[in-house]
PDB file of C-alpha atoms in Angstrom:
ATOM      1  CA  UNK A   1      -6.321 -22.451 -20.285  1.00  0.00           C
ATOM      2  CA  UNK A   2      -8.872 -23.339 -22.883  1.00  0.00           C
ATOM      3  CA  UNK A   3     -12.315 -24.077 -21.479  1.00  0.00           C
ATOM      4  CA  UNK A   4     -11.557 -22.473 -18.127  1.00  0.00           C
ATOM      5  CA  UNK A   5     -13.799 -19.721 -16.807  1.00  0.00           C
ATOM      6  CA  UNK A   6     -12.254 -16.777 -14.991  1.00  0.00           C
ATOM      7  CA  UNK A   7     -13.755 -14.396 -12.451  1.00  0.00           C
ATOM      8  CA  UNK A   8     -12.062 -11.337 -10.987  1.00  0.00           C
ATOM      9  CA  UNK A   9     -12.890 -10.255  -7.441  1.00  0.00           C
ATOM     10  CA  UNK A  10     -11.727  -6.921  -6.012  1.00  0.00           C
ATOM     11  CA  UNK A  11     -12.054  -6.312  -2.279  1.00  0.00           C
ATOM     12  CA  UNK A  12     -11.584  -2.867  -0.747  1.00  0.00           C
ATOM     13  CA  UNK A  13     -11.693  -1.526   2.791  1.00  0.00           C
ATOM     14  CA  UNK A  14     -10.607   1.541   4.700  1.00  0.00           C
ATOM     15  CA  UNK A  15     -10.034   2.455   8.304  1.00  0.00           C
ATOM     16  CA  UNK A  16      -8.873   5.583  10.046  1.00  0.00           C
ATOM     17  CA  UNK A  17      -5.291   4.262   9.720  1.00  0.00           C
ATOM     18  CA  UNK A  18      -5.038   2.624   6.292  1.00  0.00           C
ATOM     19  CA  UNK A  19      -6.628   1.849   2.933  1.00  0.00           C
ATOM     20  CA  UNK A  20      -6.343  -1.545   1.216  1.00  0.00           C
ATOM     21  CA  UNK A  21      -7.437  -3.110  -2.064  1.00  0.00           C
ATOM     22  CA  UNK A  22      -6.813  -6.647  -3.307  1.00  0.00           C
ATOM     23  CA  UNK A  23      -7.631  -8.236  -6.666  1.00  0.00           C
ATOM     24  CA  UNK A  24      -8.077 -12.008  -6.949  1.00  0.00           C
ATOM     25  CA  UNK A  25      -8.605 -14.238  -9.974  1.00  0.00           C
ATOM     26  CA  UNK A  26     -10.753 -17.338  -9.557  1.00  0.00           C
ATOM     27  CA  UNK A  27     -10.359 -19.997 -12.235  1.00  0.00           C
ATOM     28  CA  UNK A  28     -12.970 -22.711 -12.632  1.00  0.00           C
ATOM     29  CA  UNK A  29     -11.289 -25.708 -14.278  1.00  0.00           C
ATOM     30  CA  UNK A  30     -14.256 -27.994 -13.670  1.00  0.00           C
ATOM     31  CA  UNK A  31     -17.359 -27.847 -11.474  1.00  0.00           C
ATOM     32  CA  UNK A  32     -15.336 -29.238  -8.567  1.00  0.00           C
ATOM     33  CA  UNK A  33     -11.963 -27.570  -9.134  1.00  0.00           C
ATOM     34  CA  UNK A  34     -11.574 -23.874  -8.362  1.00  0.00           C
ATOM     35  CA  UNK A  35      -8.242 -22.084  -8.082  1.00  0.00           C
ATOM     36  CA  UNK A  36      -7.847 -18.597  -6.685  1.00  0.00           C
ATOM     37  CA  UNK A  37      -4.797 -16.382  -6.952  1.00  0.00           C
ATOM     38  CA  UNK A  38      -3.941 -12.969  -5.618  1.00  0.00           C
ATOM     39  CA  UNK A  39      -3.100 -10.866  -8.678  1.00  0.00           C
ATOM     40  CA  UNK A  40      -2.267  -7.549  -7.059  1.00  0.00           C
ATOM     41  CA  UNK A  41      -2.813  -5.644  -3.840  1.00  0.00           C
ATOM     42  CA  UNK A  42      -2.355  -2.039  -2.823  1.00  0.00           C
ATOM     43  CA  UNK A  43      -2.158  -0.598   0.673  1.00  0.00           C
ATOM     44  CA  UNK A  44      -1.539   2.934   1.790  1.00  0.00           C
ATOM     45  CA  UNK A  45      -1.714   4.823   5.023  1.00  0.00           C
ATOM     46  CA  UNK A  46      -4.600   7.204   5.550  1.00  0.00           C
ATOM     47  CA  UNK A  47      -3.595  10.850   5.240  1.00  0.00           C
ATOM     48  CA  UNK A  48      -2.909  12.713   8.443  1.00  0.00           C
ATOM     49  CA  UNK A  49      -5.773  14.945   9.453  1.00  0.00           C
ATOM     50  CA  UNK A  50      -5.264  18.665   9.470  1.00  0.00           C
ATOM     51  CA  UNK A  51      -7.656  21.583   9.773  1.00  0.00           C
ATOM     52  CA  UNK A  52      -8.184  21.921   6.009  1.00  0.00           C
ATOM     53  CA  UNK A  53      -9.246  18.340   5.247  1.00  0.00           C
ATOM     54  CA  UNK A  54     -12.434  16.668   6.326  1.00  0.00           C
ATOM     55  CA  UNK A  55     -11.557  13.012   5.791  1.00  0.00           C
ATOM     56  CA  UNK A  56     -14.245  10.809   7.263  1.00  0.00           C
ATOM     57  CA  UNK A  57     -14.419   7.017   7.056  1.00  0.00           C
ATOM     58  CA  UNK A  58     -16.940   7.178   4.160  1.00  0.00           C
ATOM     59  CA  UNK A  59     -14.589   9.490   2.221  1.00  0.00           C
ATOM     60  CA  UNK A  60     -11.707   7.095   2.866  1.00  0.00           C
ATOM     61  CA  UNK A  61     -13.940   4.212   1.690  1.00  0.00           C
ATOM     62  CA  UNK A  62     -14.695   6.173  -1.490  1.00  0.00           C
ATOM     63  CA  UNK A  63     -10.982   6.777  -2.044  1.00  0.00           C
ATOM     64  CA  UNK A  64     -10.069   3.115  -1.601  1.00  0.00           C
ATOM     65  CA  UNK A  65     -12.919   2.056  -3.894  1.00  0.00           C
ATOM     66  CA  UNK A  66     -11.453   4.269  -6.599  1.00  0.00           C
ATOM     67  CA  UNK A  67      -8.019   2.725  -5.956  1.00  0.00           C
ATOM     68  CA  UNK A  68      -9.547  -0.757  -6.287  1.00  0.00           C
ATOM     69  CA  UNK A  69     -11.350   0.109  -9.509  1.00  0.00           C
ATOM     70  CA  UNK A  70      -8.180   1.622 -10.991  1.00  0.00           C
ATOM     71  CA  UNK A  71      -6.257  -1.507  -9.976  1.00  0.00           C
ATOM     72  CA  UNK A  72      -8.888  -3.735 -11.594  1.00  0.00           C
ATOM     73  CA  UNK A  73      -8.900  -1.677 -14.800  1.00  0.00           C
ATOM     74  CA  UNK A  74      -5.088  -1.810 -14.952  1.00  0.00           C
ATOM     75  CA  UNK A  75      -5.036  -5.599 -14.552  1.00  0.00           C
ATOM     76  CA  UNK A  76      -7.747  -6.081 -17.190  1.00  0.00           C
ATOM     77  CA  UNK A  77      -5.712  -3.985 -19.612  1.00  0.00           C
ATOM     78  CA  UNK A  78      -2.514  -5.962 -18.973  1.00  0.00           C
ATOM     79  CA  UNK A  79      -3.712  -9.582 -18.938  1.00  0.00           C
ATOM     80  CA  UNK A  80      -4.611 -11.609 -22.005  1.00  0.00           C
ATOM     81  CA  UNK A  81      -7.292 -13.692 -20.309  1.00  0.00           C
ATOM     82  CA  UNK A  82     -10.998 -13.416 -21.015  1.00  0.00           C
ATOM     83  CA  UNK A  83     -12.600 -12.607 -17.658  1.00  0.00           C
ATOM     84  CA  UNK A  84     -16.237 -13.678 -17.545  1.00  0.00           C
ATOM     85  CA  UNK A  85     -17.289 -11.876 -14.360  1.00  0.00           C
ATOM     86  CA  UNK A  86     -15.856  -8.915 -12.474  1.00  0.00           C
ATOM     87  CA  UNK A  87     -17.057  -8.171  -8.961  1.00  0.00           C
ATOM     88  CA  UNK A  88     -16.058  -5.356  -6.644  1.00  0.00           C
ATOM     89  CA  UNK A  89     -16.785  -5.619  -2.931  1.00  0.00           C
ATOM     90  CA  UNK A  90     -16.964  -2.909  -0.292  1.00  0.00           C
ATOM     91  CA  UNK A  91     -18.752  -2.589   3.032  1.00  0.00           C
ATOM     92  CA  UNK A  92     -19.759   1.074   2.688  1.00  0.00           C
ATOM     93  CA  UNK A  93     -23.414   1.801   1.969  1.00  0.00           C
ATOM     94  CA  UNK A  94     -22.638   5.541   2.019  1.00  0.00           C
ATOM     95  CA  UNK A  95     -20.314   5.157  -0.957  1.00  0.00           C
ATOM     96  CA  UNK A  96     -22.913   3.181  -2.910  1.00  0.00           C
ATOM     97  CA  UNK A  97     -25.432   5.951  -2.221  1.00  0.00           C
ATOM     98  CA  UNK A  98     -22.987   8.648  -3.375  1.00  0.00           C
ATOM     99  CA  UNK A  99     -22.261   6.790  -6.609  1.00  0.00           C
ATOM    100  CA  UNK A 100     -25.955   6.305  -7.353  1.00  0.00           C
ATOM    101  CA  UNK A 101     -27.098   9.853  -6.508  1.00  0.00           C
ATOM    102  CA  UNK A 102     -24.641  11.919  -8.513  1.00  0.00           C
ATOM    103  CA  UNK A 103     -22.285  14.798  -7.874  1.00  0.00           C
ATOM    104  CA  UNK A 104     -24.237  16.708  -5.204  1.00  0.00           C
ATOM    105  CA  UNK A 105     -21.815  16.033  -2.359  1.00  0.00           C
ATOM    106  CA  UNK A 106     -19.026  18.539  -2.954  1.00  0.00           C
ATOM    107  CA  UNK A 107     -15.946  18.521  -5.141  1.00  0.00           C
ATOM    108  CA  UNK A 108     -14.012  15.754  -3.338  1.00  0.00           C
ATOM    109  CA  UNK A 109     -16.867  13.243  -3.452  1.00  0.00           C
ATOM    110  CA  UNK A 110     -18.190  14.413  -6.821  1.00  0.00           C
ATOM    111  CA  UNK A 111     -14.888  14.015  -8.679  1.00  0.00           C
ATOM    112  CA  UNK A 112     -14.286  10.526  -7.330  1.00  0.00           C
ATOM    113  CA  UNK A 113     -17.869   9.405  -7.984  1.00  0.00           C
ATOM    114  CA  UNK A 114     -17.652  10.716 -11.542  1.00  0.00           C
ATOM    115  CA  UNK A 115     -14.474   8.728 -12.251  1.00  0.00           C
ATOM    116  CA  UNK A 116     -15.956   5.592 -10.661  1.00  0.00           C
ATOM    117  CA  UNK A 117     -19.145   5.890 -12.728  1.00  0.00           C
ATOM    118  CA  UNK A 118     -17.106   6.433 -15.910  1.00  0.00           C
ATOM    119  CA  UNK A 119     -15.057   3.297 -15.273  1.00  0.00           C
ATOM    120  CA  UNK A 120     -18.162   1.270 -14.377  1.00  0.00           C
ATOM    121  CA  UNK A 121     -19.893   2.345 -17.597  1.00  0.00           C
ATOM    122  CA  UNK A 122     -17.006   1.538 -19.930  1.00  0.00           C
ATOM    123  CA  UNK A 123     -18.135  -2.088 -20.172  1.00  0.00           C
ATOM    124  CA  UNK A 124     -15.027  -3.565 -18.573  1.00  0.00           C
ATOM    125  CA  UNK A 125     -16.173  -3.263 -14.979  1.00  0.00           C
ATOM    126  CA  UNK A 126     -19.815  -3.971 -14.264  1.00  0.00           C
ATOM    127  CA  UNK A 127     -22.171  -5.473 -11.697  1.00  0.00           C
ATOM    128  CA  UNK A 128     -20.914  -3.101  -9.014  1.00  0.00           C
ATOM    129  CA  UNK A 129     -24.229  -2.180  -7.438  1.00  0.00           C
ATOM    130  CA  UNK A 130     -25.624  -5.706  -7.567  1.00  0.00           C
ATOM    131  CA  UNK A 131     -22.565  -7.174  -5.858  1.00  0.00           C
ATOM    132  CA  UNK A 132     -21.975  -4.450  -3.311  1.00  0.00           C
ATOM    133  CA  UNK A 133     -21.986  -6.333  -0.011  1.00  0.00           C
ATOM    134  CA  UNK A 134     -22.271  -5.363   3.617  1.00  0.00           C
TER     135      UNK A 134
END
């Protein structure tokens, strides 16, 4: 609606069993009226471990962060609403460190970090590091 302000909040988390991402839209109609709606969510089971993969919790957190960022980018492309603020939340300090330090952590981590950084720099998704919460 005209005059409303919109914020998008993406929450991601991973465990040894599953990965989940959820995107919410908060609409501020007035200083006292806030509406929030779940726009889209994605959940998938963690891959089974075998001898060739080294999937740790931080790597799963990195994977689900990429899923959340892709989900957010998809929604932004499809909606016709001006979103004032976009925030992405995760509880993994290791992932934040990987994203900030570059591609020195092997192919798996490096490729995902590169895609995340590219999407964060495209101007649509920003404020990641400042809003990264624990």
